[in-house]
Short mmCIF file of C-alpha atoms in Angstrom, two decimals:
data_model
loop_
_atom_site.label_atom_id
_atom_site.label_comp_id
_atom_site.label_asym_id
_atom_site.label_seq_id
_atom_site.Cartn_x
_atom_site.Cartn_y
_atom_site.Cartn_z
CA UNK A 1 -1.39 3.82 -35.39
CA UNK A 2 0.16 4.24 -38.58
CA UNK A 3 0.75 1.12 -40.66
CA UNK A 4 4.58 1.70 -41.70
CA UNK A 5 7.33 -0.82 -40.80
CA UNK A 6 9.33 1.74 -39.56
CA UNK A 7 7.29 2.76 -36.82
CA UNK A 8 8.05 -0.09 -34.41
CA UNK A 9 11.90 0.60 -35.20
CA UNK A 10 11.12 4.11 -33.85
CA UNK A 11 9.41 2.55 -30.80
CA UNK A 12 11.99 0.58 -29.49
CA UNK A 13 15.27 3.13 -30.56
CA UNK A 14 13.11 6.17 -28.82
CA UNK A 15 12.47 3.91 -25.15
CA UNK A 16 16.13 2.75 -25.66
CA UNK A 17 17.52 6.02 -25.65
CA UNK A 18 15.04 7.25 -22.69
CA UNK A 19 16.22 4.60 -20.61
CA UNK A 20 20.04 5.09 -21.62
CA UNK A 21 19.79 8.64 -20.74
CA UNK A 22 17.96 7.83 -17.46
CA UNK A 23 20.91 5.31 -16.43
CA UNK A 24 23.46 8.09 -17.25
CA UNK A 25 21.82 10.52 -15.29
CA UNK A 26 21.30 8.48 -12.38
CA UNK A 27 24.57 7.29 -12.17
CA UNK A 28 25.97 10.96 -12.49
CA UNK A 29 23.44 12.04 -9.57
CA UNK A 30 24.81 9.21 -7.36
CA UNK A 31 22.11 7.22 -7.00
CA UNK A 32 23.52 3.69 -7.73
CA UNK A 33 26.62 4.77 -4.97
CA UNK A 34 24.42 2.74 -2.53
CA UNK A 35 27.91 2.09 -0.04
CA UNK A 36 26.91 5.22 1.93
CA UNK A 37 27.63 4.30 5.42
CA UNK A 38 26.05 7.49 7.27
CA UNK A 39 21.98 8.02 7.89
CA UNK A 40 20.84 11.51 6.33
CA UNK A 41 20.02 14.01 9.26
CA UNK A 42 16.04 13.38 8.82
CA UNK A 43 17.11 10.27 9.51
CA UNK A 44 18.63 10.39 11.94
CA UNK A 45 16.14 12.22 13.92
CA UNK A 46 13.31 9.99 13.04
CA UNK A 47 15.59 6.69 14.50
CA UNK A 48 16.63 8.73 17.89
CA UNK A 49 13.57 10.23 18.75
CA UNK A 50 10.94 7.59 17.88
CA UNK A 51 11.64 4.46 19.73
CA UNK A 52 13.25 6.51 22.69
CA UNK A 53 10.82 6.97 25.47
CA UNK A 54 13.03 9.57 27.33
CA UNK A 55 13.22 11.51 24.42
CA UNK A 56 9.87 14.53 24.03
CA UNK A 57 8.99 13.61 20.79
CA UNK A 58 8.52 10.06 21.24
CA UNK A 59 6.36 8.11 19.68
CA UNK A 60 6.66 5.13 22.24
CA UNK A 61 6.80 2.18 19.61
CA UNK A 62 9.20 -0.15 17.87
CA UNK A 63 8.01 -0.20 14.46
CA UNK A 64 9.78 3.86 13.87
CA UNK A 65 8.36 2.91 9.68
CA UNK A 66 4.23 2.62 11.10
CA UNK A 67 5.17 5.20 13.97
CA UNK A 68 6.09 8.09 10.90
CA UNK A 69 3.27 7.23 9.00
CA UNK A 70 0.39 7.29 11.71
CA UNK A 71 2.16 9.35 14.35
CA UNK A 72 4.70 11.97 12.49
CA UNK A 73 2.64 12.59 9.79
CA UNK A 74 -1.13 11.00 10.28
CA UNK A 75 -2.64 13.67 8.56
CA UNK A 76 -0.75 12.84 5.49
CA UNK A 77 -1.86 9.37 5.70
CA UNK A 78 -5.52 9.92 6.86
CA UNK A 79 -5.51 11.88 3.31
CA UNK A 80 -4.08 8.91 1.40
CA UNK A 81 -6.86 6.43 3.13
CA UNK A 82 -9.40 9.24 1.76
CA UNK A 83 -7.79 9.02 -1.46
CA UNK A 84 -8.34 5.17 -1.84
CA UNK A 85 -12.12 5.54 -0.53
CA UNK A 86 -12.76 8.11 -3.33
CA UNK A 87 -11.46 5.44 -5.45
CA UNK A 88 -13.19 2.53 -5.10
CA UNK A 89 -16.29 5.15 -3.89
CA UNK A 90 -15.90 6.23 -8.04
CA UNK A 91 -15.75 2.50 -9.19
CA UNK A 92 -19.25 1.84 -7.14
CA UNK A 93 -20.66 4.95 -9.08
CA UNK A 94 -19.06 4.22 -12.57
CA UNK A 95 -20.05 0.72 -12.43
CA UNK A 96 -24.06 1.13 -10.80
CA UNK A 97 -24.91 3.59 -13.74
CA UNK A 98 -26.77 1.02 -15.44
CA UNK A 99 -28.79 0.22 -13.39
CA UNK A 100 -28.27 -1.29 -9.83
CA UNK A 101 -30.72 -4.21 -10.11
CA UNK A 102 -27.75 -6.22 -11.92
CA UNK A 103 -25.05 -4.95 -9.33
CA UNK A 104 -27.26 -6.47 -6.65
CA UNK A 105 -27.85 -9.78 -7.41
CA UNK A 106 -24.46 -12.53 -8.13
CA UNK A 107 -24.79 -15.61 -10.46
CA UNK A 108 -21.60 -17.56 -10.63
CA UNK A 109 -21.54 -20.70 -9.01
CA UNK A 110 -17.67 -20.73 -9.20
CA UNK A 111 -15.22 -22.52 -11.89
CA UNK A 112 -13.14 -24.97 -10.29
CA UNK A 113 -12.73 -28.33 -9.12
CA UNK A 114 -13.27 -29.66 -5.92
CA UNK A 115 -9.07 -30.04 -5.26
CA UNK A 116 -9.37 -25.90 -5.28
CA UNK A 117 -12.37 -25.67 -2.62
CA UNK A 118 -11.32 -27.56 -0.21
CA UNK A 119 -7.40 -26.14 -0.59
CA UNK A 120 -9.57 -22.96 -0.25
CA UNK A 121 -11.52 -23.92 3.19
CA UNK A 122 -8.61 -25.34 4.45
CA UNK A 123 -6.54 -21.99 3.85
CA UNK A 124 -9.03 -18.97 4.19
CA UNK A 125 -8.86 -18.81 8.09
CA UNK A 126 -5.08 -19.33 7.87
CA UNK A 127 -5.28 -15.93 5.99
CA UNK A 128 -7.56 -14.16 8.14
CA UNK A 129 -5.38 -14.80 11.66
CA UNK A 130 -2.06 -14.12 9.87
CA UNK A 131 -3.78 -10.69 8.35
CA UNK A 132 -5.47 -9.51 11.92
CA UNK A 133 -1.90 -10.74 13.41
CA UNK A 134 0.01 -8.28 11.08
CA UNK A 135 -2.46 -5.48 11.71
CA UNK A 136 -2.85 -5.46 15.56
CA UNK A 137 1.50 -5.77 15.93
CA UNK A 138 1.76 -2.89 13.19
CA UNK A 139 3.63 -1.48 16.00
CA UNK A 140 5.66 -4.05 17.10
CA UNK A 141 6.89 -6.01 13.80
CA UNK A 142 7.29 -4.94 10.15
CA UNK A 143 3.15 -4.57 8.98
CA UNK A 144 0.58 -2.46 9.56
CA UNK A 145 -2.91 -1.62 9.05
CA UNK A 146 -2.55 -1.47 5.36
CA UNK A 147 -0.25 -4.29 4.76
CA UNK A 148 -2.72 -7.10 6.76
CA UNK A 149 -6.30 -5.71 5.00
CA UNK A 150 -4.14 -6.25 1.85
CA UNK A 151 -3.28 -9.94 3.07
CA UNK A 152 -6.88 -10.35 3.92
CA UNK A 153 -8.10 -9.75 0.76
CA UNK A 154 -6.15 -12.95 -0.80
CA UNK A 155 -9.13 -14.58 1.38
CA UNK A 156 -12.25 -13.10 -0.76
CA UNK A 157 -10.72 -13.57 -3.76
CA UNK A 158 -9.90 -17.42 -3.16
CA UNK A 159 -13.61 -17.97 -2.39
CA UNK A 160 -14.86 -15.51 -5.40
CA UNK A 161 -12.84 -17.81 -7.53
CA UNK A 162 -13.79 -21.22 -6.02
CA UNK A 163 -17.29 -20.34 -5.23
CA UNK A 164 -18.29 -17.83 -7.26
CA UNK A 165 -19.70 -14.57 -5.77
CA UNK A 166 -23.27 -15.66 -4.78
CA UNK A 167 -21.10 -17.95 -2.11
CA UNK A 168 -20.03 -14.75 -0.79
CA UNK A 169 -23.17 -12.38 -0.83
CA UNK A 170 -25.20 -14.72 0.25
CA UNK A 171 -23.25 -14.72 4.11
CA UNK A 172 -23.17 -11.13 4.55
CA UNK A 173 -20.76 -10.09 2.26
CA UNK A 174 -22.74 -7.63 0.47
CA UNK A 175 -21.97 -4.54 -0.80
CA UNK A 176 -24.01 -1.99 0.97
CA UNK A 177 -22.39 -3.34 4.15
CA UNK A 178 -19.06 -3.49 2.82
CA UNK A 179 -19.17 -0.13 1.66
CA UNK A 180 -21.09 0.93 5.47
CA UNK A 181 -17.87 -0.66 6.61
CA UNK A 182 -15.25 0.93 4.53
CA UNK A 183 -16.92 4.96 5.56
CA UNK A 184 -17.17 4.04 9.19
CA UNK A 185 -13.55 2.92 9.37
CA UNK A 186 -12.52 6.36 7.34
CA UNK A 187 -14.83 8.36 9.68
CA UNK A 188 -13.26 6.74 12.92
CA UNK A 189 -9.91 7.29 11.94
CA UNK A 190 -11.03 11.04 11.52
CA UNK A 191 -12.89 11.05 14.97
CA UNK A 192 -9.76 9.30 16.68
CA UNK A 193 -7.36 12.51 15.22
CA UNK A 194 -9.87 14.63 16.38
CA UNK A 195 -10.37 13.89 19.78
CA UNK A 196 -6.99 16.10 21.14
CA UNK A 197 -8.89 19.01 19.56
CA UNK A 198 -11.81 18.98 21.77
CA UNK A 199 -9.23 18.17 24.54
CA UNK A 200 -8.06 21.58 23.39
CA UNK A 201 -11.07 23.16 23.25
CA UNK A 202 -11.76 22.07 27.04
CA UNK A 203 -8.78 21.75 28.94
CA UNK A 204 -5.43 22.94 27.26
CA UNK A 205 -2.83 22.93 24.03
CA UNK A 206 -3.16 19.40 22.52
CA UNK A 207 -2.70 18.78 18.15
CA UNK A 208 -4.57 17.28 15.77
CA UNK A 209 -3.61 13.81 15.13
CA UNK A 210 -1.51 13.66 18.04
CA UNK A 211 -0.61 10.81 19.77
CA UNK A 212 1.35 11.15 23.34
CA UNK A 213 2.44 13.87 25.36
CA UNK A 214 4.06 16.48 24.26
CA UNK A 215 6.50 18.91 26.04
CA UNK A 216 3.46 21.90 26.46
CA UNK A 217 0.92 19.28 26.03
CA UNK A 218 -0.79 16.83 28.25
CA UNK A 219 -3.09 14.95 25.91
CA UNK A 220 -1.95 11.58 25.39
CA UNK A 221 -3.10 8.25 24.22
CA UNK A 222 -2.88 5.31 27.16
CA UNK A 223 0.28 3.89 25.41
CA UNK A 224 1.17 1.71 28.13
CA UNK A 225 -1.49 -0.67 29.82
CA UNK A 226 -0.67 -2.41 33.37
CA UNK A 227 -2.56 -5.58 33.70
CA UNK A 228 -1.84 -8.29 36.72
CA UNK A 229 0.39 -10.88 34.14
CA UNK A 230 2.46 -8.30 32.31
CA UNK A 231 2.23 -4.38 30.44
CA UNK A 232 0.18 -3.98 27.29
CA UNK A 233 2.12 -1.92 24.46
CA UNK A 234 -0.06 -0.07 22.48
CA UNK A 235 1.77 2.81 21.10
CA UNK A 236 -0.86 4.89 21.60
CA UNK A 237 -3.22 5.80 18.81
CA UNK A 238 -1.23 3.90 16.21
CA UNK A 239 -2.80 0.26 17.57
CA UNK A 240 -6.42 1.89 16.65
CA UNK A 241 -5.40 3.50 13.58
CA UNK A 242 -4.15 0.13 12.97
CA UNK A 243 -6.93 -1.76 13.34
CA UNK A 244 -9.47 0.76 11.92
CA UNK A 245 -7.36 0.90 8.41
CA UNK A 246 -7.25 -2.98 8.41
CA UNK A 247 -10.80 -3.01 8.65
CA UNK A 248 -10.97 0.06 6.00
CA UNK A 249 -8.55 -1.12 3.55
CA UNK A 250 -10.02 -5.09 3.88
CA UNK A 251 -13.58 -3.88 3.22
CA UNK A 252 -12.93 -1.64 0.33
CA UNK A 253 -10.76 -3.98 -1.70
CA UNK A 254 -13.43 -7.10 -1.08
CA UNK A 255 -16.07 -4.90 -2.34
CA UNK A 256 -14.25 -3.60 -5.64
CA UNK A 257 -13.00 -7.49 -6.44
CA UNK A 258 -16.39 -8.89 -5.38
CA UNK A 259 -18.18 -6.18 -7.97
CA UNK A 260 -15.52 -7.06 -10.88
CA UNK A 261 -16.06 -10.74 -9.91
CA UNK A 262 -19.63 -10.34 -10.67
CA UNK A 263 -19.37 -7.92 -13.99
CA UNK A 264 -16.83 -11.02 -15.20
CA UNK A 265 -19.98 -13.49 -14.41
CA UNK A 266 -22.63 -11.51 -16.11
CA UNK A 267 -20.07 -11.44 -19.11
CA UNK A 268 -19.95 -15.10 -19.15
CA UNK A 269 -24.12 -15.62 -19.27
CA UNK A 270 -24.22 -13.64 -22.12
CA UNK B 1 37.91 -6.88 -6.84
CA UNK B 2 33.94 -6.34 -6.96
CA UNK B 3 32.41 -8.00 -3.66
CA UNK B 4 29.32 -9.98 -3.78
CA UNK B 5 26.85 -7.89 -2.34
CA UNK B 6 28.36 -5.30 -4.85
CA UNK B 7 27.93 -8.08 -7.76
CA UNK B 8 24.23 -8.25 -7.02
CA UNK B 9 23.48 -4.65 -6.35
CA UNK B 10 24.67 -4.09 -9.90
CA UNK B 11 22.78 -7.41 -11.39
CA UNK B 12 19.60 -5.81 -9.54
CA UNK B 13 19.85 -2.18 -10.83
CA UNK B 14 20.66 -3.15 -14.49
CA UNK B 15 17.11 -5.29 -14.11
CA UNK B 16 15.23 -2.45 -13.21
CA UNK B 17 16.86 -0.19 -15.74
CA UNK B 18 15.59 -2.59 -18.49
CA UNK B 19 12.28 -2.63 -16.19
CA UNK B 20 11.90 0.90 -16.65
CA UNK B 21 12.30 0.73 -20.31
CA UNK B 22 9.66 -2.66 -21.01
CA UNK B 23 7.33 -0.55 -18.69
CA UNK B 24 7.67 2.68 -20.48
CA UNK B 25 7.11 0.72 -23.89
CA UNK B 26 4.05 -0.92 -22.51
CA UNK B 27 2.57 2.47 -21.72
CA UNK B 28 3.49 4.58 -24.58
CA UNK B 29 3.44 2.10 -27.51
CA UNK B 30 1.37 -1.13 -26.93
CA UNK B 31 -3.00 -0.34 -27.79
CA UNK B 32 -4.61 -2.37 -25.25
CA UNK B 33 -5.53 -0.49 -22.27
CA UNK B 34 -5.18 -3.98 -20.13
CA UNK B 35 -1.41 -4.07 -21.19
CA UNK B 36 -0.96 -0.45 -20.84
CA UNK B 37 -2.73 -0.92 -17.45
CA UNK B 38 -0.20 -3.78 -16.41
CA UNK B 39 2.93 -1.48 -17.53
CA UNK B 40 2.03 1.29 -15.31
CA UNK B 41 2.02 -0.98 -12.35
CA UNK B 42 5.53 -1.57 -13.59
CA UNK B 43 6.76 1.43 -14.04
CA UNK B 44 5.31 1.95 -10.61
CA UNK B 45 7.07 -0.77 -8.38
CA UNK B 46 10.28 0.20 -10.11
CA UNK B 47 10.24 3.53 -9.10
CA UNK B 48 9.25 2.06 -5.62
CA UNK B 49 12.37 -0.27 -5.59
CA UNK B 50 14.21 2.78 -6.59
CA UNK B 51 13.32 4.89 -3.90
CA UNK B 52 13.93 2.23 -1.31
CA UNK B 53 17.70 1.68 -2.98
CA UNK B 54 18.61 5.25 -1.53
CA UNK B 55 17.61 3.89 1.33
CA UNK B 56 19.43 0.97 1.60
CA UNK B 57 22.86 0.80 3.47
CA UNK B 58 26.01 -1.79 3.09
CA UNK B 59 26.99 -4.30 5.47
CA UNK B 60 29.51 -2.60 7.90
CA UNK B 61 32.49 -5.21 8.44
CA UNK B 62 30.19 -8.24 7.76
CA UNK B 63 27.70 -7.12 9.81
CA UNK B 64 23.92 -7.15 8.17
CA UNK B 65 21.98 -3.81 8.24
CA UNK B 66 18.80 -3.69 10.19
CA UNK B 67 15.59 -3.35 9.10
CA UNK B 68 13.96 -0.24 11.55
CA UNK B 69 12.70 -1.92 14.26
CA UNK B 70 13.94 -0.88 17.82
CA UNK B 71 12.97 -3.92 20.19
CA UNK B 72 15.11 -2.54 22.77
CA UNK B 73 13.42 0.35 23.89
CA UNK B 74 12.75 -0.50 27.49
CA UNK B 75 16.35 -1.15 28.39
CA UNK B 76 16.72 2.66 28.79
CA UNK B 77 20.20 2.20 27.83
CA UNK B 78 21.35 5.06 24.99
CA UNK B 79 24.05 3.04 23.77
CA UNK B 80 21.86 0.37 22.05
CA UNK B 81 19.89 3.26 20.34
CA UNK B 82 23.44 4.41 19.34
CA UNK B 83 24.32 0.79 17.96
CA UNK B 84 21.24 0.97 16.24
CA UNK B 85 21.53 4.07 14.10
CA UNK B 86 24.65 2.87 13.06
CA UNK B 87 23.28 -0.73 11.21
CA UNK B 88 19.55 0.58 10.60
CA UNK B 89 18.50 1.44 6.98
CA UNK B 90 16.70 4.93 6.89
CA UNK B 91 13.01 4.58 7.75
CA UNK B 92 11.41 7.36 5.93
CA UNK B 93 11.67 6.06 1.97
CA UNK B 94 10.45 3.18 3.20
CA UNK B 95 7.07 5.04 4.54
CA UNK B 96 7.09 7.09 1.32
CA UNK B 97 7.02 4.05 -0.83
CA UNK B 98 4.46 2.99 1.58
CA UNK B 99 2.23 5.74 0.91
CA UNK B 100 2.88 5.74 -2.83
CA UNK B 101 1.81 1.82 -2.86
CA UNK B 102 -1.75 3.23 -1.58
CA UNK B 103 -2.24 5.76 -4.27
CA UNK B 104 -0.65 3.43 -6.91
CA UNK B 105 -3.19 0.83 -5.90
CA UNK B 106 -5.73 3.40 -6.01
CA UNK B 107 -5.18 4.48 -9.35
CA UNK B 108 -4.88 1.07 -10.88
CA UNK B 109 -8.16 -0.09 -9.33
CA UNK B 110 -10.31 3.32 -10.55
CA UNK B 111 -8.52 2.59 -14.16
CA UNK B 112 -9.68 -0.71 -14.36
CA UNK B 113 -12.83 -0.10 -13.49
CA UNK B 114 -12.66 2.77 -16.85
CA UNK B 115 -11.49 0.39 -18.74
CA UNK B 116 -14.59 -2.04 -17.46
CA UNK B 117 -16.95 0.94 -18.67
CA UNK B 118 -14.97 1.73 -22.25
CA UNK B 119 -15.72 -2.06 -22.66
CA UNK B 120 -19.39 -1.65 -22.12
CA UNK B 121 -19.63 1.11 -24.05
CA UNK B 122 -17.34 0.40 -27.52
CA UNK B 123 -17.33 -3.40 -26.78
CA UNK B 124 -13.39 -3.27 -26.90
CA UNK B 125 -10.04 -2.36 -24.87
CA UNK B 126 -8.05 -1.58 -28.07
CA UNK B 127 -6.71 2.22 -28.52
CA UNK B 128 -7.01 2.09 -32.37
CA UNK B 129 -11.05 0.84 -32.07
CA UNK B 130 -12.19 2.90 -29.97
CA UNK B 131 -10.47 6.38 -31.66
CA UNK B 132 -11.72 5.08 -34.71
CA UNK B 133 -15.39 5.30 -33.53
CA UNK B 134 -14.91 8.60 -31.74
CA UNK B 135 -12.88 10.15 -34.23
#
């Protein structure tokens, strides 16, 4: 960077003028006019045909947000889990290449005082039933698979910071498993889009990734369960998918916080 | 006369206009990778908020838009689903922004773990250190 006193000047006037020019041009596209009153066509389709169970390309749930991204376009979003695995499957690699002796083994004992562990037993299983809660009604209520292993994680990262990360590997938490975890959640999520096709290669016309019946298909998930108090909604495959990204996403983001955790620790010893 | 809802539509896009412009000085003019790091999350929910404003709808007559969830499905009765595509806000930016949120988290998390291993390696985060040792 050069060591003028101009150069800051230049800085801020160039981002000034980037983001003037970016308010005029969104105000000239129309993007500020929120007051629209009418749904766009896609729209439209998506909110009549999900939650309609008369309708043939139903997706028989409530939540038409979880239903697009597991049901209208799963194969989109069984890419973007892959895409997250690859990333945290990189961090593992960058971060074992010296050595993995060191990535084994944690040494903090934590850095707090006791007001922060016991806040921190007290809340953890809080956490982990309001997380499982979001993920298994992903269909039924705002949330998802994604949005409750992201809530879960809050629970690791209390403990990392109260108890330090030997607290943590010590009861199971290691990363080997974690990692076992996070591919057989990916895998299953695979297997689970897959099954229609060898429902197609045996019986008749069934998709990948699909989820009910479809006007020249039979294939469908049980998306309605009778039991003797009341009907079980499952929507399908979306309650599994659910559950297995949960499980995927709460794995893989424990292991890559519980691996900086312990880099920050072996900082701190030196 | 401006409405309220109108008054804090325009108090929340001017925000994320000057969000757009601390986060794209963050990332093209400030050394450490950390801060550059933090900017690009930025940059990244404002986008995000952006894309979820075209979805948004006004209140009809007073009456609050819906978020899209259809509770009444059972009822078999076509004029609630009508009801409801009249007050819902449009699902599909919503699952876009969903899916960005996944690769944006993805991203930041494989960056910071670079910027973990250009510590190790040049024992500093600073752009101007660690071209100076390069060349």
């Amino acid at each position: 960077m050069r060591k003028s006193k101009t150069f800051p000047v230049i800085c801020l006037i160039t981002t000034i003028s980037i983001v003037l020019i970016l308010a005029v041009l969104l105000n000239i596209s129309g993007l500020t006019t929120y007051g629209v009153n009418e749904l766009t066509g896609l729209a439209k389709l998506f909110v009549l045909n999900i939650p309609d169970p008369t309708k043939p390309w139903s997706s028989h749930a409530f939540e038409i947000v979880t239903a697009i991204l597991w049901d209208q376009r799963g194969l989109d979003t069984y890419f973007e889990t892959s895409v997250l695995f690859l990333a945290i499957v990189a961090s593992v690699a960058l971060l074992s290449y010296y050595g993995r002796r060191h990535v084994l083994e944690g040494t903090g004992d934590g850095y707090t005082t006791m007001i922060v562990k016991i806040v921190t037993k007290l809340v953890v299983p809080i956490i982990a039933v309001v997380s499982a809660s979001i993920a298994i009604h992903g269909h039924l209520t705002p949330g998802g698979g994604f949005q409750g292993g992201s809530v879960f994680v809050v629970a690791p990262v209390l403990i990392l910071l109260a108890y330090g990360s030997r607290f943590l590997s010590s009861r199971g938490f290691n990363e080997l498993r974690l990692l076992a975890i996070r591919a057989l959640s990916v895998t299953l999520i695979f297997v689970v889009g897959l099954v229609p096709v060898l429902y197609f290669l045996m019986h008749g016309t069934a998709y990948l990734f699909q989820n009910t019946y479809k006007p020249d298909s039979a294939f469908t998930y049980p998306y309605l369960i009778p039991t003797p108090i009341g009907e079980i909604l499952t929507a399908g495959s979306i309650m599994i998918y659910n559950i297995l990204e949960f499980f995927a996403v709460a794995a893989g983001f424990t292991l890559a916080i519980l691996l900086l955790t312990r880099e920050f620790e072996r900082g701190e010893k030196k | 006369m401006i409405t309220l809802s109108e008054y804090f539509m325009t108090i929340l896009i001017t925000c994320m206009i000057v969000n757009l412009g601390l986060a794209l000085y963050g990332v093209f003019f400030k050394p450490n990778l950390i801060k550059k790091i933090i900017a690009l999350t930025i940059l990244g929910d404002t986008a995000n908020t952006f894309a979820l404003i075209i979805g948004y709808r006004m209140w009809v007559a007073g009456v609050p838009s819906r978020p899209p969830v259809f509770t009444e499905w059972r009822s078999n009765n076509p004029l609630l689903l009508f009801v409801f595509t009249k007050t819902a806000v449009d699902p599909l930016p919503q699952a876009l922004v969903l899916t960005a949120i996944v690769i944006g988290l993805a991203v930041t998390l494989f960056l910071v773990f670079l910027t973990l291993q250009a510590w190790k390696i040049y024992r500093s985060v600073d752009m101007r250190d660690i071209r100076r040792l390069k060349g």
